[in-house]
């Protein structure tokens, strides 16, 4: 702020000069004060225009928090077992070769970038549903289902949640297994549904609480929505056996529940896409008209491209058309139409025989490496001298493993060994390599002996 | 003999009951969606559907809101192709982006809108997240308002506005209201009507402004009018939400098109801003956009950011990478950026030229109507002023397709078909 002292005016000897200069200086003075006041007012106004004063700092994402802490750690032996993304045996992200080939094919075609339809790329949606249901499925032959492209698994679940919220007026309740993927809860909650749970994981056995599940399910009010993980349950890795699925299917039918399958790991769990889709297909055969979410994030490594599908199995073609029209009305004011790139890649792979074959081999390799790591992990623990029963590590399936470790033990693993995982003791087996599995076993033995 | 009959009768009856049971049970079980009505078809898509079915070789699709070159073909910008080649050569992985998207993209996106010397950016008092193009951006904003702007539920849209604005805000839980905007008498801006309505909007309501190239009318306020609007809006203490889907595409100059947004910021409005790269980079199906909240200070921006992430995570977890990588590469690679600026100017210039040619041809046809508005309006769309019956005739008699409100996408006009269009319009308006 510029100030002009009246005393400085006296330096000018000539009276007319004084008067002109003094006016100028006075004007300057006033302008300076005005500017000062203006900036104060502006500041005040900005304070007034604080639209978001009441907005609290939200809690950080629990899983991202793990990765953040991992990044800050300087220990060269550090391991990130929080990340839900596949890593190769060097611990590096893995882009499938069939994906690279598909990308090259697509690039060569010099396609345009025009909007996809609201429901997405038709060839993708068709291949997506065929992958899940099997190409000879009666549902697909009769045309009594609708599959739309979505923004990976999360986008699919949210579209489903919104659809159920808007059109499934018979019930507001969604039953999740206990535990379930953390994001299921806010997805259904933000869509306006109420969250409930059924027993699923047995911490005593680190396995499936079959009796508990049946018991809880038998009490679920009719027409409630029940979410089932099709394969490779997240976060536990614990899946029902086929005979157990059959009993659940019968009970769920008896309770007249609306089944919502979340299949994020088809092919990635056992290495066999048909085996991993068995539960979904069996439920359909048993007459359940299910909702189904699919993701290609893991099984095609298309994570950031956001490729997924949402399917509604209906009574007949006419109902499928009505449902389709309403799905479009729902989607249009969320994101208008889905991103094209990932869907083109997935569609190319699924619809090109050589690429499809190559993909099946690569997805089996990923699954096999996970299974191998599980086995090496257990044999290393035994070598370390651990007397605990680690059977569950090899019985669980998919990317994740519920170790059974307690929060204090997890804490020690982080602090003493720089091994990062979520507090519930879940590790991403994808983060284990033949090079670090020994260290991991050593560390886990140290905190559990 | 009787026993055999009885047994066979009973067994048939038993199987008959079993069959009924399964049929009924299956029927009963299968019908979750009996009450789901067939929804109305999308009005704009309906136009394209009908266009596709038409066999007239002279047919014109003026419904589509996507740029076409002078041969009527979709246009992929050369800077986009170059960026794609650059990206492909890097053999990048496909790991998840952060919830808020690609950091480099967000930074460049904000700079494009606000200008690189923006005080807001220097003080870090804004947060920009990558979104699923313009729609995704608006919906995140709408959800954010619904959750955190608890002082008001009302969102004021200009009359008319983009059709999708209404369900976006409504599905997010807000109430829709309107302020006067388009004057059908002049096919121009109803400035007095707008000021009058805006001056009556209850304090703290949300007001939606189209930053440039108003959709669907093509009618934009002049700078002096923007200044008055800004003053009234400030006086009414309204929360400004800018929708900028056409930066660069309107006048051909990215700074000129962003002028209103930057002016409002200078005037102290802490705005919400949605940006789309669908049109100005031709990235339509890649779904590239940004959502910005201008806050009081850096600390508030951090709080807002955390809540945006909590909101986004249960919608789609994290945004698609491909388009953001392309846009980011273009914006931050000097040669690509200058190529882009040329190409976007090229697109805007072709639109402007088509507007001029349409009017010239209408005059040549002998039309005595005042078609000045076609040239005065800006951007992809033009509110012709045609009535529904005239639109109907254009569709039926001339196979010229547009939305019922008389809106045409000038992008669908080429030097090859502008004469036919002028002829057709003259026929239905003389």
Short mmCIF file of C-alpha atoms in Angstrom, two decimals, chain A residues 113-116 332 335-337, chain B residues 44 63-69 73-80 105 112 132-138 162-165 168 210 212-216 243-252 254 257 274-290 323 326-327 330-331 339-351 378-381 407-412:
data_model
loop_
_atom_site.label_atom_id
_atom_site.label_comp_id
_atom_site.label_asym_id
_atom_site.label_seq_id
_atom_site.Cartn_x
_atom_site.Cartn_y
_atom_site.Cartn_z
CA UNK A 113 -14.28 -41.91 -32.39
CA UNK A 114 -18.00 -41.40 -32.78
CA UNK A 115 -20.19 -41.90 -29.71
CA UNK A 116 -21.11 -45.46 -28.90
CA UNK A 332 -27.95 -41.25 -20.17
CA UNK A 335 -22.40 -40.61 -18.43
CA UNK A 336 -24.42 -40.68 -21.73
CA UNK A 337 -22.49 -43.56 -23.32
CA UNK B 44 -32.30 -37.11 -30.76
CA UNK B 63 -29.80 -33.97 -35.65
CA UNK B 64 -26.39 -35.33 -34.84
CA UNK B 65 -24.37 -33.27 -32.37
CA UNK B 66 -21.06 -34.41 -33.78
CA UNK B 67 -18.76 -32.55 -36.18
CA UNK B 68 -18.63 -33.64 -39.78
CA UNK B 69 -16.10 -32.57 -42.41
CA UNK B 73 -17.73 -37.67 -42.67
CA UNK B 74 -16.70 -38.03 -39.02
CA UNK B 75 -13.38 -36.32 -38.45
CA UNK B 76 -10.55 -37.61 -36.32
CA UNK B 77 -8.09 -34.77 -35.70
CA UNK B 78 -4.57 -35.31 -36.95
CA UNK B 79 -3.15 -34.17 -33.60
CA UNK B 80 -5.21 -36.97 -32.05
CA UNK B 105 -4.61 -34.34 -17.64
CA UNK B 112 -6.94 -24.66 -20.62
CA UNK B 132 -16.55 -39.26 -18.16
CA UNK B 133 -16.81 -36.40 -20.63
CA UNK B 134 -19.25 -33.56 -20.10
CA UNK B 135 -22.17 -35.66 -18.93
CA UNK B 136 -20.07 -37.41 -16.32
CA UNK B 137 -18.73 -34.07 -15.17
CA UNK B 138 -22.18 -32.53 -14.81
CA UNK B 162 -29.53 -29.07 -23.30
CA UNK B 163 -32.15 -31.79 -22.86
CA UNK B 164 -29.96 -33.97 -20.69
CA UNK B 165 -29.38 -31.26 -18.06
CA UNK B 168 -28.91 -35.18 -14.71
CA UNK B 210 -23.43 -22.20 -20.82
CA UNK B 212 -20.09 -20.48 -24.93
CA UNK B 213 -22.03 -21.85 -27.90
CA UNK B 214 -25.28 -22.30 -26.01
CA UNK B 215 -26.91 -25.64 -26.70
CA UNK B 216 -29.45 -25.84 -28.35
CA UNK B 243 -21.06 -25.91 -18.60
CA UNK B 244 -18.27 -25.47 -21.14
CA UNK B 245 -18.60 -28.17 -23.79
CA UNK B 246 -17.32 -26.15 -26.76
CA UNK B 247 -14.17 -24.29 -25.76
CA UNK B 248 -12.36 -23.46 -28.99
CA UNK B 249 -15.16 -24.89 -31.04
CA UNK B 250 -17.39 -21.83 -30.75
CA UNK B 251 -15.28 -18.93 -32.03
CA UNK B 252 -12.17 -20.89 -33.00
CA UNK B 254 -9.88 -21.04 -26.88
CA UNK B 257 -14.52 -18.96 -25.65
CA UNK B 274 -17.75 -28.83 -16.40
CA UNK B 275 -15.53 -29.30 -19.43
CA UNK B 276 -15.80 -31.70 -22.34
CA UNK B 277 -13.26 -32.67 -24.99
CA UNK B 278 -15.80 -34.56 -27.06
CA UNK B 279 -16.23 -31.81 -29.64
CA UNK B 280 -13.13 -29.65 -29.50
CA UNK B 281 -10.78 -32.64 -29.71
CA UNK B 282 -13.22 -34.95 -31.50
CA UNK B 283 -12.78 -37.46 -28.67
CA UNK B 284 -16.52 -38.21 -28.43
CA UNK B 285 -16.52 -41.93 -27.66
CA UNK B 286 -13.35 -41.81 -25.57
CA UNK B 287 -15.29 -39.85 -22.93
CA UNK B 288 -12.89 -37.16 -21.79
CA UNK B 289 -13.92 -34.36 -19.50
CA UNK B 290 -13.15 -32.47 -16.34
CA UNK B 323 -8.91 -40.45 -23.93
CA UNK B 326 -4.60 -38.48 -25.68
CA UNK B 327 -5.89 -35.13 -24.44
CA UNK B 330 -1.94 -32.95 -26.99
CA UNK B 331 -2.22 -30.22 -24.37
CA UNK B 339 -1.70 -28.34 -34.40
CA UNK B 340 -4.76 -28.80 -32.24
CA UNK B 341 -5.42 -25.07 -32.02
CA UNK B 342 -5.29 -24.89 -35.82
CA UNK B 343 -7.56 -27.87 -36.28
CA UNK B 344 -10.14 -26.64 -33.80
CA UNK B 345 -10.12 -23.28 -35.53
CA UNK B 346 -10.54 -25.14 -38.81
CA UNK B 347 -13.65 -26.85 -37.49
CA UNK B 348 -15.10 -23.65 -36.08
CA UNK B 349 -14.38 -21.81 -39.34
CA UNK B 350 -16.11 -24.44 -41.45
CA UNK B 351 -19.20 -24.14 -39.24
CA UNK B 378 -22.48 -19.55 -32.65
CA UNK B 379 -21.25 -23.09 -32.29
CA UNK B 380 -22.51 -26.37 -33.60
CA UNK B 381 -26.21 -25.71 -33.29
CA UNK B 407 -32.58 -27.05 -34.03
CA UNK B 408 -30.09 -28.01 -36.72
CA UNK B 409 -26.57 -29.20 -36.29
CA UNK B 410 -24.64 -26.97 -38.67
CA UNK B 411 -21.93 -29.65 -38.55
CA UNK B 412 -24.18 -31.74 -40.77
#
